[in-house]
Short mmCIF file of C-alpha atoms in Angstrom, two decimals:
data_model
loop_
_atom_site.label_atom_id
_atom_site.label_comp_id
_atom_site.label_asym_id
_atom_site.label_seq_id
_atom_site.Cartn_x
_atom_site.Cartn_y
_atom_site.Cartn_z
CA UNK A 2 28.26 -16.71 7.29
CA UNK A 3 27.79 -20.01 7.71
CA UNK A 4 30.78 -22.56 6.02
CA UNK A 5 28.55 -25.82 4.28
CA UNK A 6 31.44 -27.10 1.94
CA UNK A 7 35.41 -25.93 1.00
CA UNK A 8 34.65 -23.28 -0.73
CA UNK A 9 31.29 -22.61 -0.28
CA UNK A 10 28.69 -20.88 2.16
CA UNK A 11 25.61 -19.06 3.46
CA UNK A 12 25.51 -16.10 4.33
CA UNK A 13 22.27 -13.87 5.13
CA UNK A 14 24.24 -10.50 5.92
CA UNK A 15 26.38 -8.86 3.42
CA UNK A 16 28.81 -5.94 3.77
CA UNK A 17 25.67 -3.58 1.71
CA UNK A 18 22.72 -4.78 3.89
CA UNK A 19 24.69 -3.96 7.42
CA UNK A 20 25.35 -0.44 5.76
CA UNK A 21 21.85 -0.41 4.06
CA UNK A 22 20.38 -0.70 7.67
CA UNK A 23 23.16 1.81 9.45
CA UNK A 24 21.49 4.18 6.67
CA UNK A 25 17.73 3.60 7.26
CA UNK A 26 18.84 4.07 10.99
CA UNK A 27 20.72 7.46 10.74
CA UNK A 28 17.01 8.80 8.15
CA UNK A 29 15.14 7.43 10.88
CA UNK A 30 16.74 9.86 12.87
CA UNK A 31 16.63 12.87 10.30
CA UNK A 32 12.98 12.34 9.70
CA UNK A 33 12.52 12.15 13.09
CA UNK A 34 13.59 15.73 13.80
CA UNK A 35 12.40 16.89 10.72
CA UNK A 36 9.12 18.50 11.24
CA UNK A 37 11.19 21.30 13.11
CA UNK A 38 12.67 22.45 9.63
CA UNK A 39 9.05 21.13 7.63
CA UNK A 40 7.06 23.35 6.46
CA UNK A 41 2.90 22.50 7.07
CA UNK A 42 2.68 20.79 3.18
CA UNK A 43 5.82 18.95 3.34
CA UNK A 44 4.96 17.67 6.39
CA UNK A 45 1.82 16.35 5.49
CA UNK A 46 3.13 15.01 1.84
CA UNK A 47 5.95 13.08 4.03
CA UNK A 48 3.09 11.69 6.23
CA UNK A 49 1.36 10.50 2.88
CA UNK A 50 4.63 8.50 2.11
CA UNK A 51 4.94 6.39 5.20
CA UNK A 52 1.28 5.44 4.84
CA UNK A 53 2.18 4.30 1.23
CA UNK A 54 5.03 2.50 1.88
CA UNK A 55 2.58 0.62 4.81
CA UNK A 56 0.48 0.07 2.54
CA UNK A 57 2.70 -1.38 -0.33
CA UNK A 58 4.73 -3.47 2.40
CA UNK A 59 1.51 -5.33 3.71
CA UNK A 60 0.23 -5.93 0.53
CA UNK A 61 3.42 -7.30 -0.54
CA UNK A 62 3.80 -9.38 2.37
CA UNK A 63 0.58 -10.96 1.52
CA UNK A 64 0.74 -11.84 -2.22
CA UNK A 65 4.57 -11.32 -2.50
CA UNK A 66 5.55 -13.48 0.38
CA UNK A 67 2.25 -15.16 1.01
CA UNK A 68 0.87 -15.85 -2.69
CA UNK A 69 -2.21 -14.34 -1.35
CA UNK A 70 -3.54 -11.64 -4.13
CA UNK A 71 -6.32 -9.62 -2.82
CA UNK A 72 -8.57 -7.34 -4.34
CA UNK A 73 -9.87 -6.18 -1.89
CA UNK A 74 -7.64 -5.16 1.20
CA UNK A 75 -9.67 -2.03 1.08
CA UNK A 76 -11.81 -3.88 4.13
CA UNK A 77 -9.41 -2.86 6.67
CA UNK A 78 -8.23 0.47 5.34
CA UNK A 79 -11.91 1.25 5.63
CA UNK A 80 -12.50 -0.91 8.94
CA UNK A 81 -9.18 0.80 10.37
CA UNK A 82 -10.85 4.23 10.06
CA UNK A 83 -14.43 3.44 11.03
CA UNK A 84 -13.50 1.83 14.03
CA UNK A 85 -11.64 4.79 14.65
CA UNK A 86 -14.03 7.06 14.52
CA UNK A 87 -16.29 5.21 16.71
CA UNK A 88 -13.61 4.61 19.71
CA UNK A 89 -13.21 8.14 19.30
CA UNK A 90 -17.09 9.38 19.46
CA UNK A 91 -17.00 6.86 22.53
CA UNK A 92 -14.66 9.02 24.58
CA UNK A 93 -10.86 7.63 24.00
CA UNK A 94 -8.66 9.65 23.10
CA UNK A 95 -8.21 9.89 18.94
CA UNK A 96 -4.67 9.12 18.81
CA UNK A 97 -4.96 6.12 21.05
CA UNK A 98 -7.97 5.44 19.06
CA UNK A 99 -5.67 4.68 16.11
CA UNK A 100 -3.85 1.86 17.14
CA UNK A 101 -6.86 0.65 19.53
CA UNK A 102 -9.19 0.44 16.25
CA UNK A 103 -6.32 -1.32 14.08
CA UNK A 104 -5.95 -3.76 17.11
CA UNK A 105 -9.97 -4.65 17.01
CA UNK A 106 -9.60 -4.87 12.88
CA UNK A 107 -6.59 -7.22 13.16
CA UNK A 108 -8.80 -9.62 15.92
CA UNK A 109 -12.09 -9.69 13.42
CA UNK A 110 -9.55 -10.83 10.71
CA UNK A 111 -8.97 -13.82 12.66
CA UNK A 112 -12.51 -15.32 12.17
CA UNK A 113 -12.66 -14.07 8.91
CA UNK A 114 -9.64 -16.26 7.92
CA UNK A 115 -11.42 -19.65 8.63
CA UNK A 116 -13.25 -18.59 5.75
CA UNK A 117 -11.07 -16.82 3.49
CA UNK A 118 -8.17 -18.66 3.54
CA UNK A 119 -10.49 -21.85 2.05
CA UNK A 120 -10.29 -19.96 -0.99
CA UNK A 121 -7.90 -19.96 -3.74
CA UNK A 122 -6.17 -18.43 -6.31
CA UNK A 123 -8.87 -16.17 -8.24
CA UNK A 124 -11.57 -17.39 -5.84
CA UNK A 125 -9.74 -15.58 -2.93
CA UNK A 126 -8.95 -12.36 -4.45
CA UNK A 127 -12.73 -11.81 -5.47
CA UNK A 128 -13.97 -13.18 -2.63
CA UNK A 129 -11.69 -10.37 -0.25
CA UNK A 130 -13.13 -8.19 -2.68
CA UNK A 131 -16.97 -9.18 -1.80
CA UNK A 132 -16.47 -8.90 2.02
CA UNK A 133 -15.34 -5.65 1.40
CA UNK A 134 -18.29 -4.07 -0.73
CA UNK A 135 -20.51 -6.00 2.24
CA UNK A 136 -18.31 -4.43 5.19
CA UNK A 137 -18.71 -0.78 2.89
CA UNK A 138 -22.52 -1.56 3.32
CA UNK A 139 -22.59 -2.39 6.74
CA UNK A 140 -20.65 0.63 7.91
CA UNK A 141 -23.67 3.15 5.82
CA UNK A 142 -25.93 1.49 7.85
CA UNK A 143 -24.39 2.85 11.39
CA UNK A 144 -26.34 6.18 11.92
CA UNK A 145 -22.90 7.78 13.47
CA UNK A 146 -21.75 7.76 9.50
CA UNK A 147 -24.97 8.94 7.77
CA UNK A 148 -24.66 6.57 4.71
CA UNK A 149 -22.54 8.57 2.93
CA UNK A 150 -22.91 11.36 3.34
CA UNK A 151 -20.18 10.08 6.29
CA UNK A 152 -18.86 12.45 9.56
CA UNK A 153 -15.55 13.75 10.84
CA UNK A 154 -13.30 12.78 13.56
CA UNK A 155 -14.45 16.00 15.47
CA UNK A 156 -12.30 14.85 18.47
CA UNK A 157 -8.96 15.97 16.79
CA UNK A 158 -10.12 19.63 17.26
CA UNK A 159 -9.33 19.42 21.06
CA UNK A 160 -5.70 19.49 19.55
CA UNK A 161 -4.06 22.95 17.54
CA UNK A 162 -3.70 22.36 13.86
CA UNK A 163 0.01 22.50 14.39
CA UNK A 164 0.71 19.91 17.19
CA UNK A 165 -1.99 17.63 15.80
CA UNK A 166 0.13 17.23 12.09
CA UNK A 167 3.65 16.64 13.78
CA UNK A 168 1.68 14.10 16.04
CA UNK A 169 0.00 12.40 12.80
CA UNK A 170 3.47 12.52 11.16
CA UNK A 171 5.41 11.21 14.28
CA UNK A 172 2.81 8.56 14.46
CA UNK A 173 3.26 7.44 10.69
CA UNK A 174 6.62 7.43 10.88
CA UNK A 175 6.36 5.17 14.22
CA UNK A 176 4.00 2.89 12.48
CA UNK A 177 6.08 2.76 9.34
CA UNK A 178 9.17 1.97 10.97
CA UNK A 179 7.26 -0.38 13.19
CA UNK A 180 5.53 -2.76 10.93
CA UNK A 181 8.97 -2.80 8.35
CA UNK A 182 10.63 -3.75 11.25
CA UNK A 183 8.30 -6.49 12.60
CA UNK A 184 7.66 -7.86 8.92
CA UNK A 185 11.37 -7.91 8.28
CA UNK A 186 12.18 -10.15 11.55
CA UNK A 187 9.41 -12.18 10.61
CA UNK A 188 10.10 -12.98 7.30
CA UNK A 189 13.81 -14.12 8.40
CA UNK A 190 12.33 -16.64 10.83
CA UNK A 191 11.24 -20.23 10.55
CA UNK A 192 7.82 -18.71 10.19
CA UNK A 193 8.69 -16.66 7.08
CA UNK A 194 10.59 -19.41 5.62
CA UNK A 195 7.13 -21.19 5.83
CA UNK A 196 5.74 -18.53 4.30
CA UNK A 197 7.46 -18.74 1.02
CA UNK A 198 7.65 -22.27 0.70
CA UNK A 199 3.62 -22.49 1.03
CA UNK A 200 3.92 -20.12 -2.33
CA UNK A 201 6.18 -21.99 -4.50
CA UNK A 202 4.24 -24.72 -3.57
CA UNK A 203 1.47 -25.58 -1.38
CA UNK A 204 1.67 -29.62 -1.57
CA UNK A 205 5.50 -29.75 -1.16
CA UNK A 206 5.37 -27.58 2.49
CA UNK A 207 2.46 -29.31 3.80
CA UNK A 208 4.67 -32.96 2.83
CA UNK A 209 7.38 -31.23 4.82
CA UNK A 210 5.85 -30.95 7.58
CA UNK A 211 4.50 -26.81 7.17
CA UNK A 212 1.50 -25.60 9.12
CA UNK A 213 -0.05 -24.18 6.03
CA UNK A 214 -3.27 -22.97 7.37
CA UNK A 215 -1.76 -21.33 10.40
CA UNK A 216 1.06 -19.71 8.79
CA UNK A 217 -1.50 -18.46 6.36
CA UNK A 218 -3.69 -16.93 9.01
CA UNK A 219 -0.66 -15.06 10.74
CA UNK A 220 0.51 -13.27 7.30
CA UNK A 221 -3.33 -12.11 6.99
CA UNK A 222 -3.79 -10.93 10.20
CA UNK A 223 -0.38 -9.47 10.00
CA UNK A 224 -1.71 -7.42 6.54
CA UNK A 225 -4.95 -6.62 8.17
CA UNK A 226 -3.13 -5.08 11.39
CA UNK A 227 -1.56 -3.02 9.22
CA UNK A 228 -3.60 -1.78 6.63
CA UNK A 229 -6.11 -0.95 9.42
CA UNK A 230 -3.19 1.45 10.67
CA UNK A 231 -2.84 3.04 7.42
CA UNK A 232 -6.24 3.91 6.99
CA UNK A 233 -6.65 5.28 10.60
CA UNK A 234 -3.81 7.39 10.06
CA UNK A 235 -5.52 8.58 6.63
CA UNK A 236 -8.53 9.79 8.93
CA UNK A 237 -5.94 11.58 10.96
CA UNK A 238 -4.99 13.67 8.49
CA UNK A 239 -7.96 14.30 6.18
CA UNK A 240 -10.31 14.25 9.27
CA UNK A 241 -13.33 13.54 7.50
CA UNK A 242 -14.89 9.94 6.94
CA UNK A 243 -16.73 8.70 3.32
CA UNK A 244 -17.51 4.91 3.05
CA UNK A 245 -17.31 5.29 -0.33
CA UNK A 246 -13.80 6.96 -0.39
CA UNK A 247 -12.54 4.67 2.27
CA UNK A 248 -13.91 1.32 0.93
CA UNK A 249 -12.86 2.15 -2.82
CA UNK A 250 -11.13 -0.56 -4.74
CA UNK A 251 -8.86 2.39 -5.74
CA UNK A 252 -6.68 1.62 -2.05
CA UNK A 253 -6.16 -1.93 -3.55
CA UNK A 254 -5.58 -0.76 -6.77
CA UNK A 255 -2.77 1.71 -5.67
CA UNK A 256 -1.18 -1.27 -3.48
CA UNK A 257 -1.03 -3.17 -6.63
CA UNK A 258 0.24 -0.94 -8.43
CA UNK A 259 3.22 0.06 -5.98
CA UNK A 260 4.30 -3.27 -5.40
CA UNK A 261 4.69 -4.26 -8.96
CA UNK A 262 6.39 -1.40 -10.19
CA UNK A 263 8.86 -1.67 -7.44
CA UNK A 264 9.14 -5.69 -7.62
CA UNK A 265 6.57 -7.81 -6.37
CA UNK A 266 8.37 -10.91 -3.26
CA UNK A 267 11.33 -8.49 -2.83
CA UNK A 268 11.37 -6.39 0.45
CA UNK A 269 13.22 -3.27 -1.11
CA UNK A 270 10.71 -3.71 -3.81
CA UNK A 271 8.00 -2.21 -1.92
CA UNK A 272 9.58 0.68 -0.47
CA UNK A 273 10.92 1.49 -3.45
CA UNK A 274 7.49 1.17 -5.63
CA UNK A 275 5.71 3.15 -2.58
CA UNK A 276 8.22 6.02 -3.21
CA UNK A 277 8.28 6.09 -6.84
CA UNK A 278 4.13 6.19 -6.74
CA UNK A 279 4.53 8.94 -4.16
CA UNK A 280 6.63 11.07 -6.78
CA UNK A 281 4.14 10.20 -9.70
CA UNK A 282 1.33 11.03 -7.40
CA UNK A 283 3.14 14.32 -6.69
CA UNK A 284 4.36 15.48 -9.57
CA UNK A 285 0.79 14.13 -11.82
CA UNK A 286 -1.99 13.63 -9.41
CA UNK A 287 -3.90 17.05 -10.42
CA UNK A 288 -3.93 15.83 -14.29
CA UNK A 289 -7.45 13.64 -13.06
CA UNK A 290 -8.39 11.16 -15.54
CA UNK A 291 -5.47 10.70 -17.41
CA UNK A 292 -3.33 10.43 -13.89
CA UNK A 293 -5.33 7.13 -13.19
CA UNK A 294 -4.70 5.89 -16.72
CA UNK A 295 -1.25 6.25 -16.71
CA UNK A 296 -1.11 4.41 -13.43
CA UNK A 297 -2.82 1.53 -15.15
CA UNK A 298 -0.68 1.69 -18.07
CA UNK A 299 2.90 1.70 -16.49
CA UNK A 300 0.90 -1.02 -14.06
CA UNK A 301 0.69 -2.69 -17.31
CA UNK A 302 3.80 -2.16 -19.47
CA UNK A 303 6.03 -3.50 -15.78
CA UNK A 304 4.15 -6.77 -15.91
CA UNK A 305 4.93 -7.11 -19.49
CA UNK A 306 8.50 -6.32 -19.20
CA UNK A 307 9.51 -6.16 -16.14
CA UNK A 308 7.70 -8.86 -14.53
CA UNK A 309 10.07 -8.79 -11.43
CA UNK A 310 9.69 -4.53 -10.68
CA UNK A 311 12.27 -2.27 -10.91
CA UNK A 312 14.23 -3.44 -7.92
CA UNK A 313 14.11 -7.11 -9.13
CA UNK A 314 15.79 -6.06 -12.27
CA UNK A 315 18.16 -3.99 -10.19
CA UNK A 316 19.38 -7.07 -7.93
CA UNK A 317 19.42 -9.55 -10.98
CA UNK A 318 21.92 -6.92 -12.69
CA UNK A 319 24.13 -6.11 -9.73
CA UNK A 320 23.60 -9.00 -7.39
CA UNK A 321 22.76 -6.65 -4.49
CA UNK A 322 20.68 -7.18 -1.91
CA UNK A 323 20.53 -4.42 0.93
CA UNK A 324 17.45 -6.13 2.99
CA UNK A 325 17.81 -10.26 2.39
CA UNK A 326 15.19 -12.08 3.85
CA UNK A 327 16.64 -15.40 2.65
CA UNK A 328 19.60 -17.18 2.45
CA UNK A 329 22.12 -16.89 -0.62
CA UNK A 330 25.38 -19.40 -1.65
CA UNK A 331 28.18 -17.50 -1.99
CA UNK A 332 31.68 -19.55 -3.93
CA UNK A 333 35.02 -18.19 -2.91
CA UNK A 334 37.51 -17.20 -5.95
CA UNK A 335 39.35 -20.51 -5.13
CA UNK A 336 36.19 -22.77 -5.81
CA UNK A 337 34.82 -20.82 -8.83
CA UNK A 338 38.29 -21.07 -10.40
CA UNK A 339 38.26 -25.17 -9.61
CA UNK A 340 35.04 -25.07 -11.73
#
């Protein structure tokens, strides 16, 4: 806490966020040692849930933090699994080939920034949206994949059914803790400050001296990175490989939906609308049809009414914020009564 005038300060921590973060720590833990008490379903459902809440965190970062909406982050899911699949029919191992093929994703979203991030506003998120459908036709052209009729990633048989899903679920869990972590640090630098000013307004940051394009470039690669993790770690555990299912809008769509249901620019936000689409997945996902419209709908009805997500109208009712990646004023009892 940081004293700026009598009575007045800024503070970053708070009493709930160091206790918020002692908690995450100890169900790091717990999850951790889980699978020993997991049965084979509820392992792979909790594996499902870190690669939603990586997915709703990078999107978020990106439009939420960034101003960046995309319709079509579906590249890298897709481009995260393909490349895995061919690392892995090269020899390396498929694990490694994971985290090798989200690494090769994140460096062709550099050069595919200088172009992108020209864009705006509607322009951009159609535009993400076209490079994906051409990347989706690209990858039916490799004869590996078959069009799409699509392959497997045959290399995970070397490994037992059992050790290979507490691997995949170790993994996601890694990942997920990971990439919070990273984004979290980042978005309480200088760099994340940047970030956010260059979406309330473009102009005013460049004036102040902001490296727009740059700091641009580093939340996108940042998203891409991740999202290409995600959808490796989706080939891990269905094993099989589609274009079509991998490149589907539908990836977006669920990102979308996640994030504004759980409050779009507000770290918890994410988490929170990643778990609560997990549940609705869970408890709805074998109604078909009518599953997908109800996503749409309640995707609707929260941007009518609750245009900040659940957890936005949670901190604007209690003042609480358990993961603050700004700063906040707080007035001492003294100063407020003064006023």
């Amino acid at each position: 806490m940081t004293v700026i005038a009598p009575g007045i300060s800024v503070e970053r921590w708070t009493a709930s966020s160091r206790l918020t973060l002692a908690v995450m720590t100890v169900v790091a833990i717990l999850l951790a040692a889980s699978p020993a008490f997991m049965g084979a379903g509820v392992i792979d459902r909790m594996t499902a849930l870190f690669i939603y809440v990586i997915l709703a965190a990078m999107w978020n970062a990106l439009a939420g933090f960034g101003g960046l909406v995309s319709v079509g982050q579906q590249v890298f899911f897709g481009l995260g699994a393909y490349f895995t699949i061919r690392l892995a029919d090269a020899g390396l191992d498929p694990f490694v080939s994971l985290f090798v093929a989200a690494i090769v994703t994140g460096i062709l979203s550099v050069p595919l920034s200088w172009f992108m991030l020209r864009l705006k506003g509607g322009e951009f998120a159609i535009g993400m949206w076209v490079i994906a459908e051409l990347a989706h036709l690209l990858v039916n052209l490799d004869r590996l994949i078959q069009g799409e009729t699509g392959t497997s990633l045959i290399a995970l048989n070397a490994y037992d059914s059992g050790t290979r899903r507490v691997t995949i679920y170790w993994l996601a869990l890694a990942a997920m803790i990971a990439l919070l972590g990273a984004l979290f640090a980042l978005m309480r630098s200088r760099a994340g400050a940047a970030m956010q000013a260059i979406r309330d307004n473009e102009d005013a940051a460049t004036s102040v001296g902001v490296r727009v394009a740059a700091t641009k470039r580093l939340l996108f690669v940042l998203a891409a990175f991740g999202i290409a993790v995600a959808g490796g770690l989706w080939l891990a555990t269905a094993t099989t490989f589609q274009p079509k299912t991998y490149f589907s809008v539908q990836w977006t769509a669920y990102m979308i939906f996640m994030v504004l249901v759980g409050g779009i620019g507000k770290f918890e936000g994410a988490i929170l609308g990643a778990v609560l689409f997990f549940v609705i997945e869970t408890v709805f996902g074998g109604t078909g049809v009518w599953y997908l419209v109800g996503l749409g709908a309640a995707a609707l009805l929260f941007s009518l009414y609750l245009p900040q997500g659940l957890w936005g109208a949670i901190e604007r009712r209690f003042d609480l914020q358990l993961l603050p990646v700004g700063y906040r004023l707080t007035f001492s009892d003294l100063f407020k009564a003064k006023q």
